[in-house]
Tab-separated table of N, CA and C in Angstrom:
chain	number	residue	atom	x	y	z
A	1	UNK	N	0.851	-1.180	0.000
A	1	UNK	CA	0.000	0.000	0.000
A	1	UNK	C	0.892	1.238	0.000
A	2	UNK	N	0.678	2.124	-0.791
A	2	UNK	CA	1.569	3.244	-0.537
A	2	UNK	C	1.556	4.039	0.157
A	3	UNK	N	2.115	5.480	0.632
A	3	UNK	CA	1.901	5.831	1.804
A	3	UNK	C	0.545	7.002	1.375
A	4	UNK	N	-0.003	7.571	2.333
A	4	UNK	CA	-1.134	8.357	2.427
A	4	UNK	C	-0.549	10.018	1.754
A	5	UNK	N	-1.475	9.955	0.465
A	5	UNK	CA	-0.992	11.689	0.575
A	5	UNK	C	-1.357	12.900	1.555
A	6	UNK	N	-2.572	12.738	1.857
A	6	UNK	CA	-2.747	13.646	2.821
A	6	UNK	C	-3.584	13.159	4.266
A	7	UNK	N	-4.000	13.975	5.138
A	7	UNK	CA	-3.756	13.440	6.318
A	7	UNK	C	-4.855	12.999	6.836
A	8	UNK	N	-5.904	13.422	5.411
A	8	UNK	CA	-7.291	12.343	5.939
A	8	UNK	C	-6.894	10.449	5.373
A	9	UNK	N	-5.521	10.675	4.387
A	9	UNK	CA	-5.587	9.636	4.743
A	9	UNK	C	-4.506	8.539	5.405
A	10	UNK	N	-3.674	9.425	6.107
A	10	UNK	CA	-2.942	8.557	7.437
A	10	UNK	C	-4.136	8.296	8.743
A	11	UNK	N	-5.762	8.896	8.802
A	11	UNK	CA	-6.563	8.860	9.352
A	11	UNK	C	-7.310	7.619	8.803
A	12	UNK	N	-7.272	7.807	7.559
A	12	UNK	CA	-7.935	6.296	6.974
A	12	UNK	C	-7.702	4.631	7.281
A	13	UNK	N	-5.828	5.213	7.473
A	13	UNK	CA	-5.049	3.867	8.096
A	13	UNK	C	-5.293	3.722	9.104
A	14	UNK	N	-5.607	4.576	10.157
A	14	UNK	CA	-6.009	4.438	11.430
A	14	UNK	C	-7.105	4.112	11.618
A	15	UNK	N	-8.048	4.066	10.786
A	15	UNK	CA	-9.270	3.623	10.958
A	15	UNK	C	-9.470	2.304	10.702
A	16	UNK	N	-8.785	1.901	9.710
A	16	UNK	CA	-9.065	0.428	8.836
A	16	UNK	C	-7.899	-0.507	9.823
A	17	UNK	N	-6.916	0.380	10.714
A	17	UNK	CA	-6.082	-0.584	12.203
A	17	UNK	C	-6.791	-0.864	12.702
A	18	UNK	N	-7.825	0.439	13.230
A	18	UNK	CA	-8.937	-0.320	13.945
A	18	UNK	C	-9.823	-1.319	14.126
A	19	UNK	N	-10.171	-0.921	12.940
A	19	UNK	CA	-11.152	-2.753	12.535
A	19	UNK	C	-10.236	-4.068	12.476
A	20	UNK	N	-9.348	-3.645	12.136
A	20	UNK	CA	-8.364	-5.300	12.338
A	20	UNK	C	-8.112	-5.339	13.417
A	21	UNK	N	-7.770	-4.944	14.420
A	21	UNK	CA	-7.401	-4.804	16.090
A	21	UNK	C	-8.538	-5.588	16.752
A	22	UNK	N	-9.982	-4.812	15.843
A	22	UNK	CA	-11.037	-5.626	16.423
A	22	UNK	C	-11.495	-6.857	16.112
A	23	UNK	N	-10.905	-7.455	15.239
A	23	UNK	CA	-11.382	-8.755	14.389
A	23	UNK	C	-10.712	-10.257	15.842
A	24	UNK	N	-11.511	-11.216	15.359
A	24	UNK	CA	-10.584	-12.429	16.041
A	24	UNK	C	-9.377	-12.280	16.012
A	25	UNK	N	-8.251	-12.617	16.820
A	25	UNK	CA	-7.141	-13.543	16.804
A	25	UNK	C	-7.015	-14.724	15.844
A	26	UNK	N	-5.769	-14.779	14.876
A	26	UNK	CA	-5.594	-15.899	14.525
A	26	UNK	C	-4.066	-15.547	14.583
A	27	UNK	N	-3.485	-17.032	13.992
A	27	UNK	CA	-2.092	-17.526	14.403
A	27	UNK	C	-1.183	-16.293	13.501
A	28	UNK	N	-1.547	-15.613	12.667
A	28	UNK	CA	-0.790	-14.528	11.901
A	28	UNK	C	-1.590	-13.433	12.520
A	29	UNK	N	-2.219	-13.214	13.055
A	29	UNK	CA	-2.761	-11.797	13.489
A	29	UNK	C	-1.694	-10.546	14.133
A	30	UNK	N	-0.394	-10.956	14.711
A	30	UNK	CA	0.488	-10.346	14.965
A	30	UNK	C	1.418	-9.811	14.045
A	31	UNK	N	1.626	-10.368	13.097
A	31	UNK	CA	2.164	-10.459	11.832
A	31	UNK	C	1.312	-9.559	10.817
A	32	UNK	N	0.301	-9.639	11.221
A	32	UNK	CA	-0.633	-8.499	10.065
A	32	UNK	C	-1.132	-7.203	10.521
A	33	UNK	N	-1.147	-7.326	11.941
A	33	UNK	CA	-0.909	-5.523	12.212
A	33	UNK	C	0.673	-5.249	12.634
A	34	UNK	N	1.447	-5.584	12.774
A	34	UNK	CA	2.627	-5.132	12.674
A	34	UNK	C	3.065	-4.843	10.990
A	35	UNK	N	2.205	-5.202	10.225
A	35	UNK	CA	2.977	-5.143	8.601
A	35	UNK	C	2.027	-4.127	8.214
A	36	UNK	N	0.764	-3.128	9.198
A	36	UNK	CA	-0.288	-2.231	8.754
A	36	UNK	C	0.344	-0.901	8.569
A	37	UNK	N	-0.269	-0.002	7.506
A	37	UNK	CA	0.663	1.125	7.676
A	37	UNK	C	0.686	1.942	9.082
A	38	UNK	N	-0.419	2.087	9.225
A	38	UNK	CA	-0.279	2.621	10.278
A	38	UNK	C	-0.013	2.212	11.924
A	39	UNK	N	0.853	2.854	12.503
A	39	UNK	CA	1.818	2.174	13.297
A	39	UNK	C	1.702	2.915	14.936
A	40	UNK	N	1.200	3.059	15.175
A	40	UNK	CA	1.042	3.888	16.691
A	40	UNK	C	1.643	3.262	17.488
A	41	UNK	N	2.542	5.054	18.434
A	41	UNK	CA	3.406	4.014	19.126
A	41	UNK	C	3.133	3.322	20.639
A	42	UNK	N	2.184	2.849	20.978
A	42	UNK	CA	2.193	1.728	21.903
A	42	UNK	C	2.092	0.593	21.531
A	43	UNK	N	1.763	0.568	20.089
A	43	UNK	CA	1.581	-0.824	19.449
A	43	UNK	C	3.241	-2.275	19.896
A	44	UNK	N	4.261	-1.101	19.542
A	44	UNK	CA	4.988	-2.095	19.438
A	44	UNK	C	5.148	-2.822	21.016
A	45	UNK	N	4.911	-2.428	22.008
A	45	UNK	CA	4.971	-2.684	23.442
A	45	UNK	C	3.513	-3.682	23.935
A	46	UNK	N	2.311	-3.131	22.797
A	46	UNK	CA	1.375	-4.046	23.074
A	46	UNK	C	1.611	-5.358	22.658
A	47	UNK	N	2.272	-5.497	21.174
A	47	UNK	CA	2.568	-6.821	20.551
A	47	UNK	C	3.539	-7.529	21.404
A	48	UNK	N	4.345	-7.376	22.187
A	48	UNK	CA	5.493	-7.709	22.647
A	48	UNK	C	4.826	-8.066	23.777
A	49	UNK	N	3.480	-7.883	24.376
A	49	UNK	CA	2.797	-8.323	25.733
A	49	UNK	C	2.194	-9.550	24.784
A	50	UNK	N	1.602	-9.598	23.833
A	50	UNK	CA	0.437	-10.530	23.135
A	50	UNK	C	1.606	-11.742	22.662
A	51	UNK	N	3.032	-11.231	22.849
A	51	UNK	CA	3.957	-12.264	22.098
A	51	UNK	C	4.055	-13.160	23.453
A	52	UNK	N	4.335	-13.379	24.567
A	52	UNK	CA	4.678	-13.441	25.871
A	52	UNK	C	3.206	-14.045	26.132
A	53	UNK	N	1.959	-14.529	25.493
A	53	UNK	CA	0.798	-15.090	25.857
A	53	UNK	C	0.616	-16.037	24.770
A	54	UNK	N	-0.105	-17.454	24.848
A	54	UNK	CA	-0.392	-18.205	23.943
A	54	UNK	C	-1.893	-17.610	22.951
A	55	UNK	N	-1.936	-18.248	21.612
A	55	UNK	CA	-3.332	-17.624	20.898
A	55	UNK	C	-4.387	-17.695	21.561
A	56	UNK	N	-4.493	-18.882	22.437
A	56	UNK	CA	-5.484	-19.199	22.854
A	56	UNK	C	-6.269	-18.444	23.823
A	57	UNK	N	-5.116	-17.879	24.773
A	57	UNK	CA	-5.584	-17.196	26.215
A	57	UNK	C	-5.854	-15.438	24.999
A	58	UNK	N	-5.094	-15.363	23.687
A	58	UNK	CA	-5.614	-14.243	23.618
A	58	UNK	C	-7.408	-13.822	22.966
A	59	UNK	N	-7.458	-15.332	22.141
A	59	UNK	CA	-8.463	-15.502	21.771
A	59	UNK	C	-9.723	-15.787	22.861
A	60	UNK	N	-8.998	-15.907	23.919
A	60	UNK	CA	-10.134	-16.350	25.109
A	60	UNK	C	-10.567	-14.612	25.638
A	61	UNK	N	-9.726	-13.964	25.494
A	61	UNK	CA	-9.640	-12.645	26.094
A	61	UNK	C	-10.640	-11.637	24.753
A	62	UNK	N	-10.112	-12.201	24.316
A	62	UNK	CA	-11.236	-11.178	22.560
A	62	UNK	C	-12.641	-11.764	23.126
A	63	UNK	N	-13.265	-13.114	22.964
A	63	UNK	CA	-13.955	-13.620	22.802
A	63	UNK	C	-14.686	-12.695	24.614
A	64	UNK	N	-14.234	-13.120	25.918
A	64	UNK	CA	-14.677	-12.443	26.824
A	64	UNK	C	-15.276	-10.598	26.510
A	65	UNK	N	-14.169	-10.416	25.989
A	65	UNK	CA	-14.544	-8.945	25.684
A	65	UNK	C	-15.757	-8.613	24.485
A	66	UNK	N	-15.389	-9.378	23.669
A	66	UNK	CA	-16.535	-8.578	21.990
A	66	UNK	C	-17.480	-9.652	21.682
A	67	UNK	N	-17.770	-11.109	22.114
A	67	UNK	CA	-18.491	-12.223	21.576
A	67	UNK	C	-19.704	-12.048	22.755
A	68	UNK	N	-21.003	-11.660	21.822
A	68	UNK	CA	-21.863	-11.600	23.106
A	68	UNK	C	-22.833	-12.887	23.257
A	69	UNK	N	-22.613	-13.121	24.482
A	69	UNK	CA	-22.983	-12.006	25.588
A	69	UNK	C	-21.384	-11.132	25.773
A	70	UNK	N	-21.232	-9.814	25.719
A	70	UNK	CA	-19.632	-9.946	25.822
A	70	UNK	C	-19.427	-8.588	26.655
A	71	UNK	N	-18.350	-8.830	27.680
A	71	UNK	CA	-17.964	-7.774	28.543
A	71	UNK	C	-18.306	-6.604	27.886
A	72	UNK	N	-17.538	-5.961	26.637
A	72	UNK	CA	-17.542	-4.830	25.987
A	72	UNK	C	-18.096	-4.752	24.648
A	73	UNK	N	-19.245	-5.681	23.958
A	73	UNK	CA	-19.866	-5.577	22.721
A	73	UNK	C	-19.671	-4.245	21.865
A	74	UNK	N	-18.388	-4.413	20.783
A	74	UNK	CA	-18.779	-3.793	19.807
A	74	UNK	C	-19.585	-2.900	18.820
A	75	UNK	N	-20.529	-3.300	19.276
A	75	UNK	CA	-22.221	-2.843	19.025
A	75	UNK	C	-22.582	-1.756	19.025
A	76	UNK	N	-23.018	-1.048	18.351
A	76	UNK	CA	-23.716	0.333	19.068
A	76	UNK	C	-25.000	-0.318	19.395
A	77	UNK	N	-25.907	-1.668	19.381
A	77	UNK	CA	-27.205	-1.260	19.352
A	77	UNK	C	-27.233	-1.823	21.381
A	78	UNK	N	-26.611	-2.758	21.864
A	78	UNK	CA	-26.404	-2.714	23.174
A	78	UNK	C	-26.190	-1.845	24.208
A	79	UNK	N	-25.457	-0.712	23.367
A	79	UNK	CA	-25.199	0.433	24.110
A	79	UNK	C	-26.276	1.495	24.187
A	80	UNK	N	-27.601	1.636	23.280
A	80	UNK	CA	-28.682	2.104	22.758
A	80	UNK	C	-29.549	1.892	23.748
A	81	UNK	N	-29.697	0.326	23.561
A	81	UNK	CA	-31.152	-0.664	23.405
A	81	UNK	C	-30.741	-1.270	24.589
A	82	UNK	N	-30.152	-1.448	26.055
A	82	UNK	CA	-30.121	-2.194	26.876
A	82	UNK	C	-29.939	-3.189	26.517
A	83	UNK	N	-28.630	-3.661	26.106
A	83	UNK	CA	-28.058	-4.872	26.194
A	83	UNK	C	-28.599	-5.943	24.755
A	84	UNK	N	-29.450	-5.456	24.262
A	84	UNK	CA	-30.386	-5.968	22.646
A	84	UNK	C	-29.019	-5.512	21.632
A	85	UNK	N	-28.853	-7.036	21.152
A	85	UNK	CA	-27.693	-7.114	19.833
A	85	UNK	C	-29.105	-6.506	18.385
A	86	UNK	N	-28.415	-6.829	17.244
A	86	UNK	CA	-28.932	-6.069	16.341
A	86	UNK	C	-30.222	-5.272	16.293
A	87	UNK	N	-30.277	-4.517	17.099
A	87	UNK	CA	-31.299	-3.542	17.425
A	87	UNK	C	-31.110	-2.442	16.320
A	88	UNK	N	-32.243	-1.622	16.346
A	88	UNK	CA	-32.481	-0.373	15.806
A	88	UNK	C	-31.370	0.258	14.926
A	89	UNK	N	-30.462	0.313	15.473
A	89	UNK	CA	-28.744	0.994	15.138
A	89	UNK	C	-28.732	-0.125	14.306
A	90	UNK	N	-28.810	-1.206	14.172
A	90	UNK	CA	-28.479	-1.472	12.988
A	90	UNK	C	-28.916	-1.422	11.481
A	91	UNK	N	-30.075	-1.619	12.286
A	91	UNK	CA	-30.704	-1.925	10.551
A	91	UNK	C	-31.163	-0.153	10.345
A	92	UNK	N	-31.252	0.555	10.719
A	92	UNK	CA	-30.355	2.216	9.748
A	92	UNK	C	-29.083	1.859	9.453
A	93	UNK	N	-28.280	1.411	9.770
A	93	UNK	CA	-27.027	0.917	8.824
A	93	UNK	C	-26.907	0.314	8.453
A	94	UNK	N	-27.721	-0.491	8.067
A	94	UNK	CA	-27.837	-1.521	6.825
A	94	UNK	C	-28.800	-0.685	5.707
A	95	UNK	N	-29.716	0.058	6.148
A	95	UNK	CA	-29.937	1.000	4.934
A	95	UNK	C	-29.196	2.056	3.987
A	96	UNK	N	-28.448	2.561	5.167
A	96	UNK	CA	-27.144	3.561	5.101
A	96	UNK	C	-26.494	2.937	3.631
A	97	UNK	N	-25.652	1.575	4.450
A	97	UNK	CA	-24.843	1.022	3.483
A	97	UNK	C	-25.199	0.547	2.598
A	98	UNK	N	-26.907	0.096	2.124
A	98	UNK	CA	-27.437	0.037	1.027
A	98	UNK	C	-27.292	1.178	-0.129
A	99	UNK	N	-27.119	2.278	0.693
A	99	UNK	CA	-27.316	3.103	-0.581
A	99	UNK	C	-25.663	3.313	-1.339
A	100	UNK	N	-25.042	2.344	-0.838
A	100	UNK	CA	-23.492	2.372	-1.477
A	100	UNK	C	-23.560	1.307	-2.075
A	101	UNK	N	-24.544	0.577	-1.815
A	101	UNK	CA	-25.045	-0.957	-2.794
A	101	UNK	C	-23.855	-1.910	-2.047
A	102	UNK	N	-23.535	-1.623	-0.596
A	102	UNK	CA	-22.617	-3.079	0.382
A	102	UNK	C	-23.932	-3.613	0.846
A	103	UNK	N	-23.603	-4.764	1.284
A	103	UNK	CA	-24.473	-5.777	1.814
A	103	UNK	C	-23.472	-5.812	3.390
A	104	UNK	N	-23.883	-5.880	4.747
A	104	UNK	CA	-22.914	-6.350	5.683
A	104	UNK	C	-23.054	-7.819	5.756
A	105	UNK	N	-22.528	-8.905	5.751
A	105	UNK	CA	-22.998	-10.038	5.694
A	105	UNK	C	-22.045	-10.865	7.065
A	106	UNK	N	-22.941	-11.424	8.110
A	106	UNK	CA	-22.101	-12.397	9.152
A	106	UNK	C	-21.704	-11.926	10.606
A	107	UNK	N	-22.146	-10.224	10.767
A	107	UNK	CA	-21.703	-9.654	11.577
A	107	UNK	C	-23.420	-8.478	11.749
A	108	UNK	N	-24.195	-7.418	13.057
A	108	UNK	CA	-24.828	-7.238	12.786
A	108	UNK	C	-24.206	-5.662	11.873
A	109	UNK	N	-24.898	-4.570	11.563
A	109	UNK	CA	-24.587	-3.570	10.519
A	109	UNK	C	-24.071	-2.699	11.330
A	110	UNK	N	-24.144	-2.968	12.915
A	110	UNK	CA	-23.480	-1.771	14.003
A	110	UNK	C	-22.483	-2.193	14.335
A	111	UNK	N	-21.702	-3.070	13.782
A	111	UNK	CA	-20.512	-3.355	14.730
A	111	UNK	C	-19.619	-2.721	14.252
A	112	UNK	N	-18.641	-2.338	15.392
A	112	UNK	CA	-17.559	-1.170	15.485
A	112	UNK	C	-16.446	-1.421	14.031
A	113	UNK	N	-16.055	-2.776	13.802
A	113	UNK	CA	-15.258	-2.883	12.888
A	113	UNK	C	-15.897	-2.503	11.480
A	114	UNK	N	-16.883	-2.667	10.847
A	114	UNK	CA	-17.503	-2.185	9.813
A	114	UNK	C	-17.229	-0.845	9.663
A	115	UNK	N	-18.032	0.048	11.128
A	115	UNK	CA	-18.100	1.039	10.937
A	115	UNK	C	-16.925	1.435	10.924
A	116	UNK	N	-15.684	1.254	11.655
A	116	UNK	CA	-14.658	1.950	11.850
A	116	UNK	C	-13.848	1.317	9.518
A	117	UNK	N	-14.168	0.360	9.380
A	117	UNK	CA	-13.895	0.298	7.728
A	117	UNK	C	-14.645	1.555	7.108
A	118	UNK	N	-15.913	1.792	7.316
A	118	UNK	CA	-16.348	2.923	6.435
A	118	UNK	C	-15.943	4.009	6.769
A	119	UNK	N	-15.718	5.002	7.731
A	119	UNK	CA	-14.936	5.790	8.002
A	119	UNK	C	-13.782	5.792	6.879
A	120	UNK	N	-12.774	4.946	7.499
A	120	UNK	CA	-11.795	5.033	6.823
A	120	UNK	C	-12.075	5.123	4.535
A	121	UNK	N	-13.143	4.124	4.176
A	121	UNK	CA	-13.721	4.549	3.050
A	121	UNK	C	-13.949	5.787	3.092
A	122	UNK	N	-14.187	6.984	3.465
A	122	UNK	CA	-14.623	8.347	3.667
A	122	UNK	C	-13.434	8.842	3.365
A	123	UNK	N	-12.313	8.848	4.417
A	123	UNK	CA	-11.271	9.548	4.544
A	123	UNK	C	-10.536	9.243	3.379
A	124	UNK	N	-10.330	7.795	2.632
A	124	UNK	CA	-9.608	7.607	1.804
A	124	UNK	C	-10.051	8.490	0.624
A	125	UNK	N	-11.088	8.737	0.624
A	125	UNK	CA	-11.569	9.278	-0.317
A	125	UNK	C	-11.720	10.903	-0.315
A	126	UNK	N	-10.876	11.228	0.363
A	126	UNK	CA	-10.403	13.073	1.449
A	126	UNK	C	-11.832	13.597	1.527
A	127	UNK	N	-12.885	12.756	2.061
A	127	UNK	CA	-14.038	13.315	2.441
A	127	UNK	C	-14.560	13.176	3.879
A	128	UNK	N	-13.723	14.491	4.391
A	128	UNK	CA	-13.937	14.309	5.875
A	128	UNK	C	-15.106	14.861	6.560
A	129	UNK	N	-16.104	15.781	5.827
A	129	UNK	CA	-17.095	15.822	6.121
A	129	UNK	C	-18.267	14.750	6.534
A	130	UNK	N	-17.754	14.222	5.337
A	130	UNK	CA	-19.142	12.721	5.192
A	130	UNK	C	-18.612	11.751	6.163
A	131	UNK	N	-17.222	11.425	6.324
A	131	UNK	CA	-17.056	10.792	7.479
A	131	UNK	C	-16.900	11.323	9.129
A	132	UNK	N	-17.319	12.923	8.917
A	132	UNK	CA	-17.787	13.271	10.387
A	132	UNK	C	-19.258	13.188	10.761
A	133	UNK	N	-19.750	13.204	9.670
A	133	UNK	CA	-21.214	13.129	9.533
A	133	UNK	C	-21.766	11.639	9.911
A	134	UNK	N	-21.223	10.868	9.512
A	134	UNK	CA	-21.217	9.461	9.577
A	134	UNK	C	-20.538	9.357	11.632
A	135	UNK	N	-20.031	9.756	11.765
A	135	UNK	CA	-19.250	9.441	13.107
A	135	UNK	C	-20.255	10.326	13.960
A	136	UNK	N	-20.668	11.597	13.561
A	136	UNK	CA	-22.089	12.016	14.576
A	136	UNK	C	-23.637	11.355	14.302
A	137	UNK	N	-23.912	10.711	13.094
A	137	UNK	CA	-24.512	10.103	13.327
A	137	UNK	C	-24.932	9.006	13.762
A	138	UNK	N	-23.814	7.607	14.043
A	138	UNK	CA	-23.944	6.348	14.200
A	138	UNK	C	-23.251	6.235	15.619
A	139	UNK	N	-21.844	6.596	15.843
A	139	UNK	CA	-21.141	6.660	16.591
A	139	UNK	C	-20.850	7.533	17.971
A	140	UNK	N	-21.290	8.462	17.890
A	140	UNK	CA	-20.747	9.525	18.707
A	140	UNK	C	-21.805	9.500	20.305
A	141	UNK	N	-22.902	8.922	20.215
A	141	UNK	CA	-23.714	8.570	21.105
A	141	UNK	C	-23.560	7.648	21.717
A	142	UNK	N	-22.293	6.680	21.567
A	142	UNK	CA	-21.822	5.035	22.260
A	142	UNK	C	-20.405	5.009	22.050
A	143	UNK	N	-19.967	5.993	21.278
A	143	UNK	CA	-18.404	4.852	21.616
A	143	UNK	C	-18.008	5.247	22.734
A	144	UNK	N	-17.951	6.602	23.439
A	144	UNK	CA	-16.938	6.665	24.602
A	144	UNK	C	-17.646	5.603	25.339
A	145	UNK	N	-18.741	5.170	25.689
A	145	UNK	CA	-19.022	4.239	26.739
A	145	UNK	C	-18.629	3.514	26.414
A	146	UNK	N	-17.877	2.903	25.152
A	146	UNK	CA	-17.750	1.401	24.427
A	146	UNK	C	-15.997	1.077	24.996
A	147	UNK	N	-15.777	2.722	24.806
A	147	UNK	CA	-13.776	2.644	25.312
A	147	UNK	C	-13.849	2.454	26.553
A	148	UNK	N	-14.685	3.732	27.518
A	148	UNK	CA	-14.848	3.259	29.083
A	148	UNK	C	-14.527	1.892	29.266
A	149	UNK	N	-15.546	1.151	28.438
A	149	UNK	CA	-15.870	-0.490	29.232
A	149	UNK	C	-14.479	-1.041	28.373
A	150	UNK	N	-14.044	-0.757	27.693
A	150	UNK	CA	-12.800	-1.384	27.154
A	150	UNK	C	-11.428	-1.258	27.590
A	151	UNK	N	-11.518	-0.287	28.181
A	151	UNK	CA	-10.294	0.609	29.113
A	151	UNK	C	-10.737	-0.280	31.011
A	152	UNK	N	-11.470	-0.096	31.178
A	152	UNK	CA	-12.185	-0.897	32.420
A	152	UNK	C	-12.484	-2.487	32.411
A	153	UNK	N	-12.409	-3.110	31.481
A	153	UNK	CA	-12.557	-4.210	31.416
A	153	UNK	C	-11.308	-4.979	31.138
A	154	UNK	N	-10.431	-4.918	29.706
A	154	UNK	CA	-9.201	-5.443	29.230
A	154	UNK	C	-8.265	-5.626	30.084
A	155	UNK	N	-8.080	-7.206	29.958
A	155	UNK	CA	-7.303	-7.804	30.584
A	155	UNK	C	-5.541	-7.499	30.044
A	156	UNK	N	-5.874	-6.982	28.705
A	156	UNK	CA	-4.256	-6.967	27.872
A	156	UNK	C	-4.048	-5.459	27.683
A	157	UNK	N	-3.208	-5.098	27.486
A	157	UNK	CA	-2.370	-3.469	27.000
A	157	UNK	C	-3.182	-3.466	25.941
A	158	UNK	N	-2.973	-4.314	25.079
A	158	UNK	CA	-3.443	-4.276	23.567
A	158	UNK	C	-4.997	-3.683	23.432
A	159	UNK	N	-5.888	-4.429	23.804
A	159	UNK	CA	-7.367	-3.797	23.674
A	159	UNK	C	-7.151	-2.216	24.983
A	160	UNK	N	-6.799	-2.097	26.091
A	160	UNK	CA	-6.900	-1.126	27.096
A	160	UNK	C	-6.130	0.472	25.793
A	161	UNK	N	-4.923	-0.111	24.980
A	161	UNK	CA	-4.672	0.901	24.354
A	161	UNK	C	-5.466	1.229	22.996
A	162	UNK	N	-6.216	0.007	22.493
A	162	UNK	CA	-6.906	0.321	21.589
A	162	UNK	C	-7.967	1.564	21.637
A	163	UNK	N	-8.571	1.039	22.836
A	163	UNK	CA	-9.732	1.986	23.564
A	163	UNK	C	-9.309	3.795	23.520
A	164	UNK	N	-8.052	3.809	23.538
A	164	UNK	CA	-7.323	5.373	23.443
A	164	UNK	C	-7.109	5.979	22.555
A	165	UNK	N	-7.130	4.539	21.104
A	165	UNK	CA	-6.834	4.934	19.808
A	165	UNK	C	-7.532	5.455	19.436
A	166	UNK	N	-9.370	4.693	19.583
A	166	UNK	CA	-10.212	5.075	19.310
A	166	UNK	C	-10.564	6.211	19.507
A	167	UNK	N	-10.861	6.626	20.805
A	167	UNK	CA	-10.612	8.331	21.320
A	167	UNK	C	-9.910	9.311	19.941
A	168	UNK	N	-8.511	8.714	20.527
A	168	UNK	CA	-7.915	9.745	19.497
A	168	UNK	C	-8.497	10.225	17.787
A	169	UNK	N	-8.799	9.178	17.449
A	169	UNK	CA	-8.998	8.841	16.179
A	169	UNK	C	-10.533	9.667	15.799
A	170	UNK	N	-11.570	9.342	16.956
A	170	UNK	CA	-12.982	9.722	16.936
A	170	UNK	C	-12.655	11.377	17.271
A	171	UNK	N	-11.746	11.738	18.143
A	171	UNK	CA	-11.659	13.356	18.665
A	171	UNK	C	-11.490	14.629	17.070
A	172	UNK	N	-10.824	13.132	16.363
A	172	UNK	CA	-10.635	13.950	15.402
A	172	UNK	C	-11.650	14.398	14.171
A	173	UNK	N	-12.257	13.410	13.980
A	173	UNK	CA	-13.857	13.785	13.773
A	173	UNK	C	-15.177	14.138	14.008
A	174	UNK	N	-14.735	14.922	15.244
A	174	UNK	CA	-16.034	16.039	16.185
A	174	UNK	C	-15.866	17.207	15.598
A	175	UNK	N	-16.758	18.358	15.802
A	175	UNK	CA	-16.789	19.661	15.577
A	175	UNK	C	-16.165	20.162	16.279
């Protein structure tokens, strides 16, 4: 990938880290955000904690945190709807993303990694309006509670610093 010309889209890379940060664990998962462009620096200190643990205990630790019933659900519609997975929040984003003609398929249409992919579709595309617009409309009403419980819950550096990324990353698309 080459590098970002401008700085909505070193924001883009940061967005599309995000969603991989949030995906399962597998046996290369260390190997594929260390090779992401974008590189923040606690990462390398988080990987170096996740190296020092087997897949399993990390996959046990994802799964506690984002697989619901799950400590910190991904979701905006749990954070909405009292604890209700594909609620309301989603299916407006499954209309949303209809009108780009995506289908979300396997996951519900609110989960953080999608959204944090379309974002980054926005920015790549140096349209930072539409992806602030998009971040006050879907997002901006649940994620800090989503980092709270992720920062308060995470057992590893890795998700506790993710939760900061996010911050950072979302601060930058407020008014």
């Amino acid at each position: 990938m080459s590098s970002p010309a401008t700085e909505a889209g070193v924001h883009a890379e940061a967005w599309r880290f995000i969603a991989m940060a949030l995906a399962e664990p597998a046996a290369d998962s260390t190997e594929l955000i260390s090779e992401q462009p974008y590189q923040p620096e606690w990462l390398t200190p988080a990987l170096g904690e996740l190296a020092t643990v087997a897949l399993d205990a990390w996959q046990g630790e994802h799964t506690r945190l984002f697989t619901f019933p799950a400590a910190c659900p991904p979701f905006a519609s749990p954070f909405l709807e009292d604890g209700v997975l594909d609620g309301h929040r989603a299916g407006e984003l499954e209309r949303f993303y209809g009108q780009f003609d995506l289908a979300i398929q396997g996951l519900p249409a609110d989960y953080l990694g999608t959204m944090a992919e379309f974002i980054g579709f926005f920015l790549e595309k140096d349209d930072t309006s539409a992806a602030a617009d998009f971040y006050r409309e879907y997002l901006a009403d649940w994620l800090d509670r989503f980092c709270d419980c992720l920062e308060g819950h995470a057992e590893f550096t890795f998700y506790r610093e993710l939760a900061g990324e996010i911050r950072r990353q979302a601060k930058g698309l407020r008014p």
